[in-house]
C-alpha positions in Angstrom: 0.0 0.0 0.0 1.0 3.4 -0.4 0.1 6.4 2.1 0.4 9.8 1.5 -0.2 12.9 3.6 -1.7 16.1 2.4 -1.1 19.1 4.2 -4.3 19.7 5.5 -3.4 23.1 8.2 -5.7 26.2 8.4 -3.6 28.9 6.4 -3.6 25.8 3.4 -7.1 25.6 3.7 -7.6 29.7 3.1 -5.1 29.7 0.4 -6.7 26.5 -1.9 -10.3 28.7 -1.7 -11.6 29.9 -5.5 -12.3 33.4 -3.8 -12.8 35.3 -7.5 -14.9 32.4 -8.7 -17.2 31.6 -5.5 -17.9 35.5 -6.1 -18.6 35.7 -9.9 -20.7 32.0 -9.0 -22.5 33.9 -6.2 -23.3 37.2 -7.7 -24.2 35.2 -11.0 -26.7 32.6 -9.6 -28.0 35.2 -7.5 -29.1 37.7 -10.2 -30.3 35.1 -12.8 -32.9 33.3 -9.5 -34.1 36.9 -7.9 -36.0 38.4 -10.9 -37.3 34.3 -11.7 -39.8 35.2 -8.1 -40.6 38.3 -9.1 -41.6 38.3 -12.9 -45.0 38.3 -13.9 -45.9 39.0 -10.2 -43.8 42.4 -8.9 -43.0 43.2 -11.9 -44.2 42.0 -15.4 -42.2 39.9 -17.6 -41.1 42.5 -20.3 -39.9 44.9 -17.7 -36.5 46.0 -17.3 -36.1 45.0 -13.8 -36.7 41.4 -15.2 -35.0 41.5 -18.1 -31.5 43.3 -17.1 -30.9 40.8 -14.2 -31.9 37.7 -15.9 -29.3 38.7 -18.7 -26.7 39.9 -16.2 -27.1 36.4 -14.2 -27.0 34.4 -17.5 -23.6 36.3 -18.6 -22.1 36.4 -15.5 -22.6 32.0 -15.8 -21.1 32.1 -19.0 -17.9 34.2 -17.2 -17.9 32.2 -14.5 -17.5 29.1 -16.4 -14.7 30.8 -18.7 -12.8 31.3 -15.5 -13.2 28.1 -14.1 -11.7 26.2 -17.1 -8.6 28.5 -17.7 -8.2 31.1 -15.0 -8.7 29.5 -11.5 -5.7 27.5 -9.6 -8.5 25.3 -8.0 -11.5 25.8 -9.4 -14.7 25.4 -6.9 -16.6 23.3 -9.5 -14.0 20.7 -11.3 -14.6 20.8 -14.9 -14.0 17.5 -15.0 -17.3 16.7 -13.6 -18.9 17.5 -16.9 -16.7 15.1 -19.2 -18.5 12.5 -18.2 -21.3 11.8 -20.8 -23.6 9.9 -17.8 -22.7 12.9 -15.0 -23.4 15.3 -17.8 -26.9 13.8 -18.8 -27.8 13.5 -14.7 -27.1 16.9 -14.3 -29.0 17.6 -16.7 -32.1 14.5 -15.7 -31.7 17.0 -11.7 -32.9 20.2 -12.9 -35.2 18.6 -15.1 -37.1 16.6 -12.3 -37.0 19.3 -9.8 -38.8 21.9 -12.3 -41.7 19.4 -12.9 -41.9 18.4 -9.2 -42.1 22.2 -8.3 -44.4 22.9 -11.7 -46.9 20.1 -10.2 -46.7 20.7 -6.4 -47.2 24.6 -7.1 -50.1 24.6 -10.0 -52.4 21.7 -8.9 -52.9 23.1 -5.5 -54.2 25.6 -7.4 -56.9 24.0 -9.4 -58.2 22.2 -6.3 -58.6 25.7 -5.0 -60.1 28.0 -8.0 -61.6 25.4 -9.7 -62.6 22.5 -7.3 -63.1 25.5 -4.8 -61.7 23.7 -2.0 -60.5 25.0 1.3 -56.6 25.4 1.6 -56.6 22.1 4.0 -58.9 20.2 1.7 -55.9 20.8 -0.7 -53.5 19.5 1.1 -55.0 16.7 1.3 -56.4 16.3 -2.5 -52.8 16.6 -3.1 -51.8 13.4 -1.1 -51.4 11.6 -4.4 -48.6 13.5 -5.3 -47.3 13.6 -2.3 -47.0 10.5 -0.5 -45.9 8.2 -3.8 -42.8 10.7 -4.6 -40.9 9.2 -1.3 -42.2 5.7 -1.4 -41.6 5.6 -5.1 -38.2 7.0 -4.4 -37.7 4.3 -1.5 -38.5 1.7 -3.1 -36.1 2.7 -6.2 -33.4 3.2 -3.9 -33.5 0.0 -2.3 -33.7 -2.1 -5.4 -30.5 -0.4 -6.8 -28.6 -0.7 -3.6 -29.7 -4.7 -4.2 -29.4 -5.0 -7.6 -26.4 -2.6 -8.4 -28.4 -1.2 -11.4 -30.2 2.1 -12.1 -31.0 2.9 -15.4 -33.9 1.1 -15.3 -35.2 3.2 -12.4 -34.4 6.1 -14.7 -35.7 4.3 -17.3 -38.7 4.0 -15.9 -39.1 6.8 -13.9 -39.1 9.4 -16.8 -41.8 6.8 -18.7 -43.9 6.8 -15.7 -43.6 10.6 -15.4 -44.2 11.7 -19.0 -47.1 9.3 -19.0 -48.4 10.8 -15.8 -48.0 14.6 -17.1 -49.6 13.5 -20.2 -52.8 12.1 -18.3 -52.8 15.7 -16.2 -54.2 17.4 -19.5 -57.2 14.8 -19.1 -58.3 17.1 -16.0 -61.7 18.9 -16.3 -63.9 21.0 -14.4 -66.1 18.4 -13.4 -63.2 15.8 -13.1 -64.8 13.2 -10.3 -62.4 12.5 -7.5 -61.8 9.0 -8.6 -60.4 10.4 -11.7 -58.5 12.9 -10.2 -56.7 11.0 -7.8 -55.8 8.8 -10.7 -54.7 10.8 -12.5 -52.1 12.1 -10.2 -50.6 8.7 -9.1 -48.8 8.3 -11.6 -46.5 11.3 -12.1 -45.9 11.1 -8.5 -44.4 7.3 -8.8 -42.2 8.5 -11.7 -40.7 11.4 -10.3 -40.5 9.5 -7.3 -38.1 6.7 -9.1 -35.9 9.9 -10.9 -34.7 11.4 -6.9 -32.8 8.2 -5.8 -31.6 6.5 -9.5 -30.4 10.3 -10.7 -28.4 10.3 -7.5 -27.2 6.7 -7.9 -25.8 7.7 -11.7 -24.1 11.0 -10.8 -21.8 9.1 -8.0 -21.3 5.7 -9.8 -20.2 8.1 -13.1 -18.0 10.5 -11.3 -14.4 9.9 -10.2 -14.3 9.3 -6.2 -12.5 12.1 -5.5 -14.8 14.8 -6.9 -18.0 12.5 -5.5 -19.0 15.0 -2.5 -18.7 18.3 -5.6 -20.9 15.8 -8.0 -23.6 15.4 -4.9 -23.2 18.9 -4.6 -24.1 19.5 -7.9 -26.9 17.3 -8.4 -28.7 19.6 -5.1 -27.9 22.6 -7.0 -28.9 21.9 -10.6 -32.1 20.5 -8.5 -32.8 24.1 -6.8 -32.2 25.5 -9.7 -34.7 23.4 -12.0 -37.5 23.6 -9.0 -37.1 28.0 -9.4 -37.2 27.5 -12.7 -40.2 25.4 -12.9 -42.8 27.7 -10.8 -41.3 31.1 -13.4 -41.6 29.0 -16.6 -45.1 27.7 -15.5 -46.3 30.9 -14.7 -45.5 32.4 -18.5 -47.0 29.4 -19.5 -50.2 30.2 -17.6 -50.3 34.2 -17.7 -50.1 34.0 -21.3 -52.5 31.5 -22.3 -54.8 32.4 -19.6 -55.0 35.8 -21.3 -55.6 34.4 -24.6 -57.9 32.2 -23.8 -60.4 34.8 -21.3 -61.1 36.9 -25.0 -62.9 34.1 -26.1 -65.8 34.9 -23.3 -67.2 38.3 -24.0 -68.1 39.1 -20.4 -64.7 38.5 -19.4 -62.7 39.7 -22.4 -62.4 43.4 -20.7 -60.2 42.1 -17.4 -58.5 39.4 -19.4 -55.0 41.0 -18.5 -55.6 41.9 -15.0 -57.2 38.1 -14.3 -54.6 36.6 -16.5 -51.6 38.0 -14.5 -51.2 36.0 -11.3 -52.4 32.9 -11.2 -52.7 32.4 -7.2 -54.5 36.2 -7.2 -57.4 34.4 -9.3 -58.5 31.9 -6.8 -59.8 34.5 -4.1 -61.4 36.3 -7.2 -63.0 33.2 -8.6 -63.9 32.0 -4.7 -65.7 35.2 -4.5 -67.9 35.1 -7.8 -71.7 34.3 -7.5 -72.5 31.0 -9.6 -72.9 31.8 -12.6 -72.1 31.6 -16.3 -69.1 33.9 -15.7 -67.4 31.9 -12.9 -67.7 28.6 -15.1 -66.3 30.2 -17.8 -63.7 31.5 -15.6 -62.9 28.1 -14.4 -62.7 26.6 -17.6 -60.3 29.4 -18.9 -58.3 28.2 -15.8 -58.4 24.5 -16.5 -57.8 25.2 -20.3 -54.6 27.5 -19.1 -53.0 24.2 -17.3 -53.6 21.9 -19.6 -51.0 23.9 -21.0 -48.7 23.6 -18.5 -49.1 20.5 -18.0 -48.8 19.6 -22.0 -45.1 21.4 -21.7 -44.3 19.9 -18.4 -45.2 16.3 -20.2 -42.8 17.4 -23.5 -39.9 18.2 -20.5 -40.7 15.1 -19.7 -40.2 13.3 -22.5 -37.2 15.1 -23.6 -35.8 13.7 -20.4 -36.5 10.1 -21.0 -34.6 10.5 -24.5 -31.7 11.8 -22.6 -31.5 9.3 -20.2 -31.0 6.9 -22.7 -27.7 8.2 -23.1 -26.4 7.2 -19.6 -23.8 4.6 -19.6 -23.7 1.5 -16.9 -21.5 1.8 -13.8 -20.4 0.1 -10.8 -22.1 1.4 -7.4 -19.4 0.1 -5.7 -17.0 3.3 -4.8 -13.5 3.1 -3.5 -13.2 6.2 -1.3 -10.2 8.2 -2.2 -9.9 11.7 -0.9 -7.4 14.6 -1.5 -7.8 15.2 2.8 -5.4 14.1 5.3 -3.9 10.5 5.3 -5.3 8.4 2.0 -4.2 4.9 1.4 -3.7 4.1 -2.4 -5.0 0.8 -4.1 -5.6 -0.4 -7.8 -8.2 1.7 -9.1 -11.3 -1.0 -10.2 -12.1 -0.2 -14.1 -14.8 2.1 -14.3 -17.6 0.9 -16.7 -19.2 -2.1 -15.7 -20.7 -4.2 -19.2 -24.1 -3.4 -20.6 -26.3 -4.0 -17.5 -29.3 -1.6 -16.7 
């Protein structure tokens, strides 16, 4: 065996931090995320304040990526994580997941409550099917790969389960029964659960053992990142097709772009509508608006099950080897592991 020691003392430590990059990754993240909660609610979507940080966030990415590859001594983020065609593709399968999980969890509240009119804690429960098969689902996945040593087919079949879910979400009508809508939302919720644990499982199998805690990192970051995403894409989505479709009612043609421009704003005006032919048409301007979303949200979906057919089979079974303190050297195992799933 061969040991080695890496100096591991406090002033090391200070001198090995990316300080310039952890700044320009900081400043850069931050700008791009802040106007993603405000657009279309503070301020609208074509304004300035949206548009100028969202471009300064996305060019200060680009920068910060520039740096990292030929600039910084020890780069926060190795770029090596992203050679890897499976790490790349997880990565990728992370931010995906996380948008539709946060697309779902924040939009179908809200056709229990504007069109179902449900109480906030009747919600909360309608939304059990969601809910309470993501972790099981994801339980479940994660002990048969610890058993079997596979997980594509978790990914596999996680992504089928969740486009086909998605898909069945456009099925959703006003006067959906509650059979059919809890159903309908099964299914999503078992394939997204599936995506948590195998996505997870791929990332750390793919990457080299020394950059596995970075890779972890990464896959809770580009996760975050896909579930702010998610609720900001799904709102365009909804604010623009919402106002599209209200012209088609006379009566409500005239507040089209004041209804259309916050989708949780319209519940307590639809709550507080007498019954009528307006409030039905109101509700099926709604329910037309997320089929929508949810007909995107399915497309993501499948876009993501096409990707994941690019991941490549490897061994779960790491060798730690770290770069801190005393690490003891041994014959590194090949990599890829043959053809299994």
């Amino acid at each position: 065996m061969n040991l080695h020691f890496v100096p591991t003392s406090f002033s090391d430590k200070l001198r090995r931090i990316d300080y310039i990059g952890s700044v320009i990754f900081i400043g850069s993240t931050t700008a791009f995320l802040i106007p993603l909660t405000w657009g279309g609610v503070v301020y609208s979507w074509h304004s300035w304040r949206t548009l100028v940080p969202l471009i300064i966030g996305s060019v200060g990415c680009g920068v910060f990526v520039v740096y990292e590859v030929y600039f910084a001594p020890a780069p926060i983020i190795p770029i090596d994580l992203f050679k890897n065609r499976t790490a790349s593709v997880s990565f990728v399968s992370a931010g995906l997941s996380g948008l539709l999980v946060w697309c779902i969890v924040y939009y179908m509240p809200l056709y229990f409550q504007a069109v179902k009119e449900y109480s906030p804690v009747l919600t909360g429960v309608c939304i059990f099917p969601q809910t309470f098969t993501v972790a099981p689902a994801g339980a479940i996945a994660g002990v048969a790969i610890t058993k079997t040593g596979k997980y594509r087919w978790a990914i596999w079949s996680g992504w089928a389960l969740a486009t086909l879910g998605l898909g069945l979400l456009c099925i959703l009508e006003v006067g959906t029964s509650v059979p059919g809508w809890i159903f309908l939302n099964l299914v999503s919720g078992i394939g997204l659960g599936f995506l948590f644990p195998s996505v997870a499982s791929a990332i750390q199998a793919a990457t080299a053992a020394e950059h596995v805690p970075m890779a972890l990192a990464m896959f809770s970051f580009f996760r975050s990142l896909g579930q702010a995403v998610g609720v900001a894409i799904g709102g365009v989505i909804f604010q623009n097709r919402m106002t599209a479709n209200l012209l088609d009612y006379p009566n409500l043609a005239p507040n089209a772009t004041a209804y259309g421009a916050d989708a949780a704003g319209l519940v307590d005006i639809i709550k507080s509508m007498p019954d009528g032919q307006n409030k039905h048409d109101l509700q099926q301007a709604f329910v037309d608006s997320l089929r929508i979303v949810w007909a995107v949200c399915c497309a993501l979906a499948g876009f993501g099950f096409l990707l994941s057919l690019l991941n490549q089979s490897y061994s779960i079974d790491q060798e730690l080897d770290s770069s801190q303190g005393i690490v003891e050297k041994h014959q590194l195992r090949p990599h890829a592991e043959g053809t299994g799933v």
